[in-house]
Amino acid sequence: MSAGSVLVVGASAAGLATAEALRRKGFTGRLTLLDAEPHRPYDRPPLSKQYLAGDWDADRIRLRTSTVDDALVVGEAAVGLDAATRTVRTATRRTLTADAVVVATGLRPRTLPGRPDLAGVRVLRSLDDATALRAELAAARRVVVVGDGVLAAEIAATARRSGAEVTMAGPQPAPLADQLGPLAAGLLADLHTARGVRLRLGTAVAEVVADRGRATGVRLADGETLPADLVVVAIGALPATDWLAGSGLRIDDGVVCDERCVAAPGIYAAGDVARWYHPGLGRLVRLENRTNATEQGIAVAGAILGADRPYAPVPYMWTDQYDARIQVHGRPAADAEVTVTDGAVADGRFVAVYRHAGRPSAVLGWNMPRQARLRRADVAAAYAGESRPEGAR
Amino acid sequence: MKVLLDQDSCVASGQCVMAAPDVFDQRDEDGIAVLLDDTPGADAADGVRQAAAICPALAIAVQD
């Protein structure tokens, strides 16, 4: 199918990449790029790092929009979709219909149950979240970061730089333990501890405790209370699909799509919100990472323009914490067998290969980006679908 | 085609090298991207545009 008009809902990395790629590939039809936030498109990875630290301002994290400026509509939320007619309703009561609709609405942060309106409790997803958190961090003396994943660890590292006392609290034994396995997670725990972050891990957080509407700490499942004047909740996120209730699309931990990122005839999904059938892995997957947002957006643009190509990427994520740059090609399993292939753990520079049933499934680079990329070829086979075309990454 | 690379923004993902291996490489010591050819020929153009599009740090710009 080749569409005469395209409506992209969500103008963050995935939606913007879709729109840009459409224009780059020669699409000349009507294009609309709609976003609920009042801001022009911006990049999210720096929000927990350079932007939160105050090293970069908002201009520095703007995404490039020069080829799609005429299509951009910001500050107008999509509130409903009828998949059968490809019609989107917006918060300003407009209805927009297009030959192809791309869902790229991303995620919304999970919150702790109850009392979401307390002062001194923050989440980090949007630019406005980051701006508010940045201001409160500057004044905070005791910060508790609730969570033990990538975002929590990056926020803890950044918060520590501002001189506050920082505690990270979450159920895993070490930061990113489920994601990276015991070796890398153990090194991350050592790194945070060495930089003065207190790790209070291995116990779930029960609730935020408060006095007169303001957070005073968090209570752990084992009964201990960690005092805080600022609580940052970074316990993951959920696909932003509330607006798709009643749309006719299948929603199950994201917008469920086939291997060409098609959710229904003329409806596509890209980025954090998309749960698509990865032909190499043989199952539905949803990836919350920056490079997938762009790559999947480009793939969706191709699909809209008639390319008949399944989307089968090797997942890639990175995180920067203090002076450690960690990059992962593929999806490590916490119970994989891990072998260091380059460098040495003791030197703070190494590449580790994760194997499952003897087959390489992921590569992790710790301050060794080039060498990790070179090892990526070893894991690519695990993600290649049989129907995957030559030359596709 | 003229390629501009901002090494200060680069996050060493290496995506550019995978997209256009004749135009980009990474430094051994820290993985920061380097330009092998800042005025590549037409045969490299698609790969370079792809590199600019997928760079997660927006560190690559292309001038025609």
Short mmCIF file of C-alpha atoms in Angstrom, two decimals:
data_model
loop_
_atom_site.label_atom_id
_atom_site.label_comp_id
_atom_site.label_asym_id
_atom_site.label_seq_id
_atom_site.Cartn_x
_atom_site.Cartn_y
_atom_site.Cartn_z
CA MET A 1 0.00 0.00 0.00
CA SER A 2 1.17 3.51 -0.64
CA ALA A 3 -0.61 6.21 1.32
CA GLY A 4 -1.73 9.63 0.18
CA SER A 5 -1.91 11.00 3.70
CA VAL A 6 -0.17 10.03 6.92
CA LEU A 7 -0.96 11.03 10.50
CA VAL A 8 1.75 10.32 13.06
CA VAL A 9 0.57 10.48 16.68
CA GLY A 10 3.52 11.28 18.93
CA ALA A 11 6.39 13.54 17.92
CA SER A 12 9.18 12.14 20.02
CA ALA A 13 12.04 10.07 18.58
CA ALA A 14 9.90 7.36 16.94
CA GLY A 15 7.21 9.59 15.49
CA LEU A 16 9.68 12.17 14.29
CA ALA A 17 11.88 9.48 12.69
CA THR A 18 8.81 8.14 10.88
CA ALA A 19 7.90 11.57 9.54
CA GLU A 20 11.45 12.48 8.57
CA ALA A 21 12.00 9.15 6.83
CA LEU A 22 8.74 9.52 4.89
CA ARG A 23 9.93 12.84 3.50
CA ARG A 24 13.45 11.56 2.92
CA LYS A 25 12.09 8.60 0.97
CA GLY A 26 10.07 10.89 -1.26
CA PHE A 27 6.61 10.96 0.33
CA THR A 28 4.82 14.06 -0.98
CA GLY A 29 1.33 13.49 0.44
CA ARG A 30 -0.31 15.20 3.38
CA LEU A 31 1.67 14.67 6.58
CA THR A 32 0.63 15.53 10.14
CA LEU A 33 2.84 14.99 13.17
CA LEU A 34 0.78 15.45 16.30
CA ASP A 35 1.99 15.64 19.89
CA ALA A 36 0.28 16.19 23.23
CA GLU A 37 3.17 18.05 24.80
CA PRO A 38 3.46 21.79 24.33
CA HIS A 39 7.12 21.55 23.34
CA ARG A 40 8.76 21.05 20.00
CA PRO A 41 10.32 17.57 19.73
CA TYR A 42 13.18 16.89 22.09
CA ASP A 43 15.45 14.00 22.92
CA ARG A 44 14.92 11.99 26.10
CA PRO A 45 18.22 10.25 26.97
CA PRO A 46 19.86 13.51 28.14
CA LEU A 47 16.92 14.24 30.47
CA SER A 48 18.37 11.98 33.16
CA LYS A 49 21.95 12.99 32.48
CA GLN A 50 23.22 16.22 30.90
CA TYR A 51 19.92 18.09 31.13
CA LEU A 52 19.19 17.00 34.70
CA ALA A 53 22.73 17.90 35.71
CA GLY A 54 22.32 21.37 34.23
CA ASP A 55 25.16 20.87 31.76
CA TRP A 56 22.84 21.18 28.75
CA ASP A 57 19.88 23.50 28.28
CA ALA A 58 16.63 22.72 26.50
CA ASP A 59 17.92 24.00 23.16
CA ARG A 60 20.71 21.46 23.19
CA ILE A 61 18.27 18.53 23.34
CA ARG A 62 15.95 19.66 20.54
CA LEU A 63 15.48 17.06 17.86
CA ARG A 64 15.93 18.14 14.25
CA THR A 65 12.62 18.97 12.64
CA SER A 66 13.62 21.10 9.63
CA THR A 67 12.21 18.66 7.07
CA VAL A 68 8.88 18.25 8.87
CA ASP A 69 8.28 21.64 10.51
CA ASP A 70 5.24 22.26 8.30
CA ALA A 71 3.64 19.01 9.53
CA LEU A 72 4.17 19.54 13.24
CA VAL A 73 1.24 20.20 15.58
CA VAL A 74 2.22 20.36 19.26
CA GLY A 75 0.13 20.78 22.39
CA GLU A 76 -2.80 18.79 20.99
CA ALA A 77 -3.38 15.37 22.52
CA ALA A 78 -4.95 12.51 20.63
CA VAL A 79 -7.80 11.21 22.78
CA GLY A 80 -9.32 8.51 20.61
CA LEU A 81 -8.84 6.42 17.49
CA ASP A 82 -11.25 4.53 15.29
CA ALA A 83 -9.01 2.00 13.60
CA ALA A 84 -11.60 1.01 11.01
CA THR A 85 -11.83 4.52 9.57
CA ARG A 86 -8.31 5.61 10.65
CA THR A 87 -9.77 8.62 12.39
CA VAL A 88 -8.14 10.28 15.39
CA ARG A 89 -9.99 12.54 17.78
CA THR A 90 -8.02 15.20 19.60
CA ALA A 91 -8.44 17.05 22.88
CA THR A 92 -9.53 20.13 20.95
CA ARG A 93 -12.40 18.10 19.42
CA ARG A 94 -10.86 17.94 16.00
CA THR A 95 -11.07 14.75 13.98
CA LEU A 96 -8.18 13.86 11.72
CA THR A 97 -8.41 11.08 9.15
CA ALA A 98 -5.53 9.71 7.10
CA ASP A 99 -4.72 6.77 4.85
CA ALA A 100 -2.10 5.68 7.34
CA VAL A 101 -1.99 6.36 11.09
CA VAL A 102 1.18 5.75 13.09
CA VAL A 103 0.90 5.27 16.84
CA ALA A 104 4.07 6.57 18.49
CA THR A 105 2.80 7.80 21.84
CA GLY A 106 5.55 6.23 23.90
CA LEU A 107 5.28 5.58 27.61
CA ARG A 108 3.95 7.05 30.78
CA PRO A 109 5.86 6.49 34.02
CA ARG A 110 4.59 4.07 36.62
CA THR A 111 3.85 5.62 39.97
CA LEU A 112 3.65 4.20 43.45
CA PRO A 113 0.13 3.42 44.59
CA GLY A 114 -1.80 6.21 46.31
CA ARG A 115 -1.03 9.89 46.93
CA PRO A 116 0.34 10.88 43.52
CA ASP A 117 -0.12 14.56 44.34
CA LEU A 118 2.40 14.78 47.18
CA ALA A 119 4.96 17.53 47.05
CA GLY A 120 8.52 16.27 46.96
CA VAL A 121 7.69 13.22 44.81
CA ARG A 122 8.82 13.27 41.19
CA VAL A 123 8.89 11.04 38.16
CA LEU A 124 11.02 11.58 35.05
CA ARG A 125 9.65 11.09 31.59
CA SER A 126 9.02 14.45 29.95
CA LEU A 127 11.00 17.65 29.59
CA ASP A 128 8.67 19.31 32.09
CA ASP A 129 9.32 16.45 34.54
CA ALA A 130 13.06 16.94 34.12
CA THR A 131 12.87 20.70 34.53
CA ALA A 132 10.90 20.33 37.76
CA LEU A 133 13.18 17.61 39.08
CA ARG A 134 16.28 19.62 38.22
CA ALA A 135 15.02 22.55 40.29
CA GLU A 136 14.17 20.35 43.26
CA LEU A 137 17.45 18.45 43.09
CA ALA A 138 19.38 21.67 43.43
CA ALA A 139 17.75 22.28 46.80
CA ALA A 140 17.47 18.71 48.06
CA ARG A 141 19.63 17.40 50.89
CA ARG A 142 18.40 13.83 51.05
CA VAL A 143 17.20 12.11 47.89
CA VAL A 144 15.74 8.63 47.66
CA VAL A 145 15.55 7.20 44.17
CA VAL A 146 12.93 4.47 44.09
CA GLY A 147 13.85 1.98 41.39
CA ASP A 148 16.82 -0.09 40.31
CA GLY A 149 16.73 0.06 36.52
CA VAL A 150 18.57 2.19 33.96
CA LEU A 151 16.65 5.38 34.62
CA ALA A 152 16.88 5.07 38.41
CA ALA A 153 20.62 4.42 38.22
CA GLU A 154 21.23 7.36 35.89
CA ILE A 155 19.17 9.68 38.09
CA ALA A 156 21.06 8.52 41.20
CA ALA A 157 24.39 9.16 39.48
CA THR A 158 23.33 12.63 38.39
CA ALA A 159 21.78 13.49 41.77
CA ARG A 160 24.97 12.50 43.53
CA ARG A 161 26.86 15.09 41.51
CA SER A 162 24.72 17.83 42.99
CA GLY A 163 26.07 16.93 46.42
CA ALA A 164 22.92 15.51 47.92
CA GLU A 165 22.85 12.39 50.03
CA VAL A 166 21.43 9.79 47.62
CA THR A 167 19.91 6.39 48.35
CA MET A 168 18.72 3.98 45.70
CA ALA A 169 15.96 1.61 46.82
CA GLY A 170 14.46 -1.27 44.86
CA PRO A 171 13.79 -4.99 44.91
CA GLN A 172 16.71 -6.25 42.82
CA PRO A 173 20.00 -7.31 44.48
CA ALA A 174 21.96 -4.78 42.35
CA PRO A 175 21.16 -2.07 39.81
CA LEU A 176 20.01 -3.56 36.47
CA ALA A 177 20.48 -7.12 37.80
CA ASP A 178 17.59 -8.55 35.78
CA GLN A 179 18.70 -6.72 32.69
CA LEU A 180 22.46 -7.29 32.72
CA GLY A 181 23.08 -10.25 35.01
CA PRO A 182 25.23 -10.49 38.15
CA LEU A 183 28.64 -9.51 36.71
CA ALA A 184 27.75 -6.13 35.22
CA ALA A 185 25.14 -5.38 37.89
CA GLY A 186 27.67 -6.11 40.62
CA LEU A 187 30.14 -3.72 39.00
CA LEU A 188 27.44 -1.07 38.80
CA ALA A 189 26.68 -1.56 42.48
CA ASP A 190 30.39 -1.12 43.29
CA LEU A 191 30.54 1.99 41.11
CA HIS A 192 27.55 3.65 42.78
CA THR A 193 28.84 2.75 46.23
CA ALA A 194 32.29 4.14 45.43
CA ARG A 195 30.71 7.41 44.32
CA GLY A 196 28.80 7.70 47.57
CA VAL A 197 25.33 6.47 46.61
CA ARG A 198 23.84 4.35 49.33
CA LEU A 199 22.28 1.19 47.92
CA ARG A 200 19.33 -0.11 49.88
CA LEU A 201 18.45 -2.84 47.43
CA GLY A 202 16.82 -6.25 47.65
CA THR A 203 13.70 -4.89 49.30
CA ALA A 204 10.60 -3.52 47.65
CA VAL A 205 9.38 -0.03 48.46
CA ALA A 206 5.97 -0.11 50.13
CA GLU A 207 4.95 3.53 50.07
CA VAL A 208 5.94 7.15 50.26
CA VAL A 209 5.50 8.55 53.75
CA ALA A 210 4.41 12.15 54.08
CA ASP A 211 3.64 14.91 56.49
CA ARG A 212 1.14 17.64 55.65
CA GLY A 213 1.13 16.89 51.95
CA ARG A 214 4.88 16.69 51.57
CA ALA A 215 6.99 13.54 51.24
CA THR A 216 9.30 12.86 54.16
CA GLY A 217 10.66 9.52 53.01
CA VAL A 218 9.81 6.05 51.78
CA ARG A 219 8.85 3.00 53.77
CA LEU A 220 10.33 -0.28 52.64
CA ALA A 221 8.55 -3.63 52.65
CA ASP A 222 10.74 -4.76 55.55
CA GLY A 223 9.51 -1.85 57.65
CA GLU A 224 12.51 0.47 57.51
CA THR A 225 11.81 4.09 56.60
CA LEU A 226 14.35 6.01 54.53
CA PRO A 227 14.03 9.72 55.22
CA ALA A 228 14.06 12.04 52.22
CA ASP A 229 13.13 15.56 51.24
CA LEU A 230 12.93 14.46 47.60
CA VAL A 231 11.67 11.10 46.34
CA VAL A 232 12.22 10.23 42.70
CA VAL A 233 10.10 7.35 41.48
CA ALA A 234 11.70 5.49 38.57
CA ILE A 235 10.04 2.08 38.64
CA GLY A 236 9.44 1.65 34.95
CA ALA A 237 6.81 2.82 32.56
CA LEU A 238 3.68 1.65 30.80
CA PRO A 239 2.82 2.01 27.12
CA ALA A 240 0.73 5.15 26.60
CA THR A 241 -2.30 3.38 25.15
CA ASP A 242 -5.14 4.73 27.33
CA TRP A 243 -6.31 6.85 24.43
CA LEU A 244 -6.69 3.71 22.29
CA ALA A 245 -9.45 2.18 24.44
CA GLY A 246 -12.29 1.23 22.11
CA SER A 247 -10.15 1.81 19.02
CA GLY A 248 -10.46 -1.75 17.78
CA LEU A 249 -6.71 -2.31 18.12
CA ARG A 250 -5.34 -5.17 20.17
CA ILE A 251 -3.66 -3.67 23.22
CA ASP A 252 -1.58 -6.01 25.36
CA ASP A 253 1.46 -4.41 26.97
CA GLY A 254 1.60 -2.06 24.00
CA VAL A 255 0.05 -1.90 20.56
CA VAL A 256 0.30 -5.43 19.20
CA CYS A 257 1.66 -5.49 15.65
CA ASP A 258 2.80 -7.99 13.07
CA GLU A 259 6.38 -8.28 11.85
CA ARG A 260 5.90 -5.24 9.61
CA CYS A 261 4.75 -3.11 12.55
CA VAL A 262 1.15 -3.20 11.28
CA ALA A 263 -1.48 -3.13 14.04
CA ALA A 264 -4.50 -3.09 11.69
CA PRO A 265 -4.96 -2.17 8.02
CA GLY A 266 -3.41 1.29 7.65
CA ILE A 267 -2.43 1.49 11.34
CA TYR A 268 1.20 1.16 12.42
CA ALA A 269 3.07 1.50 15.68
CA ALA A 270 6.66 2.51 16.38
CA GLY A 271 8.91 3.02 19.37
CA ASP A 272 8.32 2.30 23.06
CA VAL A 273 4.58 1.78 22.58
CA ALA A 274 4.88 -0.89 19.86
CA ARG A 275 4.85 -4.58 20.70
CA TRP A 276 5.56 -6.28 17.44
CA TYR A 277 6.36 -9.76 16.24
CA HIS A 278 10.13 -10.00 15.94
CA PRO A 279 10.63 -12.67 13.26
CA GLY A 280 14.15 -13.52 14.42
CA LEU A 281 13.09 -14.10 18.02
CA GLY A 282 9.79 -15.65 17.01
CA ARG A 283 7.72 -13.74 19.53
CA LEU A 284 6.23 -10.38 20.37
CA VAL A 285 8.72 -7.90 21.81
CA ARG A 286 8.57 -4.32 22.95
CA LEU A 287 11.79 -2.34 23.28
CA GLU A 288 12.15 0.77 25.38
CA ASN A 289 15.27 2.27 23.94
CA ARG A 290 16.34 5.23 21.92
CA THR A 291 17.81 3.53 18.90
CA ASN A 292 14.80 1.28 18.47
CA ALA A 293 12.54 4.32 18.42
CA THR A 294 14.41 5.73 15.44
CA GLU A 295 15.00 2.46 13.63
CA GLN A 296 11.41 1.34 14.00
CA GLY A 297 10.16 4.74 12.87
CA ILE A 298 12.28 4.44 9.74
CA ALA A 299 10.98 0.89 9.21
CA VAL A 300 7.37 2.05 9.55
CA ALA A 301 7.97 4.81 7.02
CA GLY A 302 9.28 2.17 4.63
CA ALA A 303 6.26 -0.04 5.26
CA ILE A 304 3.87 2.86 4.59
CA LEU A 305 5.63 3.48 1.30
CA GLY A 306 5.26 -0.13 0.27
CA ALA A 307 8.49 -1.82 1.36
CA ASP A 308 7.73 -5.44 2.18
CA ARG A 309 10.33 -6.08 4.84
CA PRO A 310 10.00 -7.49 8.35
CA TYR A 311 11.51 -5.49 11.19
CA ALA A 312 14.12 -7.66 12.91
CA PRO A 313 16.68 -5.47 14.67
CA VAL A 314 19.44 -6.49 17.04
CA PRO A 315 18.30 -4.55 20.13
CA TYR A 316 20.78 -1.93 21.34
CA MET A 317 20.84 0.13 24.50
CA TRP A 318 23.40 2.21 26.29
CA THR A 319 23.71 3.89 29.64
CA ASP A 320 26.27 6.36 30.95
CA GLN A 321 26.81 6.42 34.70
CA TYR A 322 29.69 8.44 36.13
CA ASP A 323 32.62 7.51 33.89
CA ALA A 324 31.20 4.15 32.83
CA ARG A 325 29.73 3.86 29.35
CA ILE A 326 27.83 0.61 29.08
CA GLN A 327 26.49 -0.62 25.78
CA VAL A 328 24.50 -3.71 25.08
CA HIS A 329 23.84 -5.31 21.70
CA GLY A 330 21.15 -7.95 21.94
CA ARG A 331 19.12 -8.89 24.98
CA PRO A 332 21.11 -10.39 27.83
CA ALA A 333 19.37 -12.86 30.09
CA ALA A 334 20.24 -12.69 33.77
CA ASP A 335 20.95 -16.43 33.79
CA ALA A 336 23.15 -16.45 30.67
CA GLU A 337 26.69 -17.75 30.72
CA VAL A 338 28.99 -14.71 30.54
CA THR A 339 32.51 -14.72 29.11
CA VAL A 340 34.86 -11.75 29.01
CA THR A 341 36.30 -11.67 25.48
CA ASP A 342 38.21 -8.37 25.35
CA GLY A 343 39.91 -6.22 27.96
CA ALA A 344 39.64 -7.04 31.64
CA VAL A 345 37.07 -6.37 34.33
CA ALA A 346 39.83 -5.24 36.69
CA ASP A 347 40.89 -2.56 34.18
CA GLY A 348 37.40 -1.10 33.96
CA ARG A 349 37.31 -1.82 30.22
CA PHE A 350 35.95 -5.04 28.84
CA VAL A 351 33.59 -6.77 26.48
CA ALA A 352 31.45 -9.66 27.71
CA VAL A 353 29.52 -12.11 25.56
CA TYR A 354 26.32 -13.65 26.93
CA ARG A 355 25.48 -17.17 25.81
CA HIS A 356 22.27 -19.07 26.11
CA ALA A 357 22.41 -22.80 25.44
CA GLY A 358 25.86 -22.18 23.98
CA ARG A 359 24.59 -19.62 21.49
CA PRO A 360 25.68 -15.96 21.79
CA SER A 361 22.65 -13.79 22.50
CA ALA A 362 24.12 -10.49 23.69
CA VAL A 363 27.31 -8.47 23.91
CA LEU A 364 28.04 -5.97 26.65
CA GLY A 365 30.75 -3.35 26.36
CA TRP A 366 32.02 -1.58 29.46
CA ASN A 367 34.01 1.44 28.31
CA MET A 368 34.87 -0.48 25.13
CA PRO A 369 32.37 0.71 22.51
CA ARG A 370 34.28 -0.11 19.36
CA GLN A 371 35.25 -3.58 20.49
CA ALA A 372 31.69 -4.32 21.62
CA ARG A 373 30.33 -3.31 18.23
CA LEU A 374 32.81 -5.58 16.49
CA ARG A 375 31.52 -8.48 18.61
CA ARG A 376 27.94 -7.62 17.69
CA ALA A 377 28.26 -9.73 14.56
CA ASP A 378 28.53 -12.80 16.81
CA VAL A 379 25.03 -12.25 18.18
CA ALA A 380 23.32 -10.98 15.05
CA ALA A 381 22.39 -14.51 13.95
CA ALA A 382 20.23 -14.91 17.05
CA TYR A 383 18.00 -12.06 15.83
CA ALA A 384 17.95 -12.77 12.10
CA GLY A 385 14.62 -14.07 10.87
CA GLU A 386 14.67 -16.52 8.01
CA SER A 387 12.64 -14.09 5.94
CA ARG A 388 15.03 -11.28 6.77
CA PRO A 389 16.42 -9.57 3.68
CA GLU A 390 20.11 -9.24 2.97
CA GLY A 391 21.64 -6.03 4.23
CA ALA A 392 18.93 -5.26 6.81
CA ARG A 393 20.30 -4.69 10.26
CA MET B 1 27.76 15.78 0.01
CA LYS B 2 29.52 17.21 3.04
CA VAL B 3 29.37 15.32 6.36
CA LEU B 4 29.69 17.07 9.71
CA LEU B 5 30.36 15.12 12.89
CA ASP B 6 30.06 16.59 16.39
CA GLN B 7 32.34 14.45 18.53
CA ASP B 8 31.27 16.27 21.72
CA SER B 9 27.73 14.97 21.28
CA CYS B 10 28.72 11.48 20.14
CA VAL B 11 27.72 8.70 22.55
CA ALA B 12 29.85 6.05 20.83
CA SER B 13 26.95 3.88 19.78
CA GLY B 14 28.68 2.95 16.53
CA GLN B 15 25.37 3.04 14.63
CA CYS B 16 26.98 5.25 12.00
CA VAL B 17 29.72 2.73 11.34
CA MET B 18 27.14 0.03 10.76
CA ALA B 19 25.22 2.29 8.36
CA ALA B 20 28.21 3.69 6.44
CA PRO B 21 31.41 1.77 7.21
CA ASP B 22 33.44 3.56 4.53
CA VAL B 23 32.66 6.97 5.97
CA PHE B 24 32.71 6.43 9.74
CA ASP B 25 34.83 4.54 12.23
CA GLN B 26 35.21 4.60 16.01
CA ARG B 27 38.27 5.41 18.09
CA ASP B 28 39.74 2.36 19.76
CA GLU B 29 40.10 3.97 23.16
CA ASP B 30 36.63 5.44 23.73
CA GLY B 31 34.49 4.52 20.74
CA ILE B 32 33.86 8.14 19.72
CA ALA B 33 33.05 8.32 16.02
CA VAL B 34 35.59 9.60 13.53
CA LEU B 35 35.08 10.67 9.93
CA LEU B 36 37.06 8.70 7.41
CA ASP B 37 35.74 10.78 4.52
CA ASP B 38 33.90 14.08 4.98
CA THR B 39 32.96 14.41 1.32
CA PRO B 40 31.84 10.91 0.34
CA GLY B 41 30.70 10.05 -3.14
CA ALA B 42 27.20 9.35 -4.35
CA ASP B 43 27.50 5.62 -3.70
CA ALA B 44 27.82 6.30 0.04
CA ALA B 45 25.01 8.87 0.19
CA ASP B 46 22.19 6.58 1.29
CA GLY B 47 24.30 5.06 4.05
CA VAL B 48 25.38 8.47 5.30
CA ARG B 49 21.79 9.74 5.39
CA GLN B 50 20.81 6.61 7.26
CA ALA B 51 23.69 7.21 9.71
CA ALA B 52 22.56 10.80 10.29
CA ALA B 53 18.99 9.61 10.84
CA ILE B 54 19.76 6.81 13.28
CA CYS B 55 22.53 8.47 15.29
CA PRO B 56 21.01 8.49 18.79
CA ALA B 57 23.03 11.58 19.73
CA LEU B 58 22.12 13.68 16.67
CA ALA B 59 25.84 14.12 16.16
CA ILE B 60 25.85 13.80 12.37
CA ALA B 61 24.70 16.46 9.91
CA VAL B 62 24.68 16.23 6.13
CA GLN B 63 24.94 19.16 3.74
CA ASP B 64 24.14 18.60 0.09
#
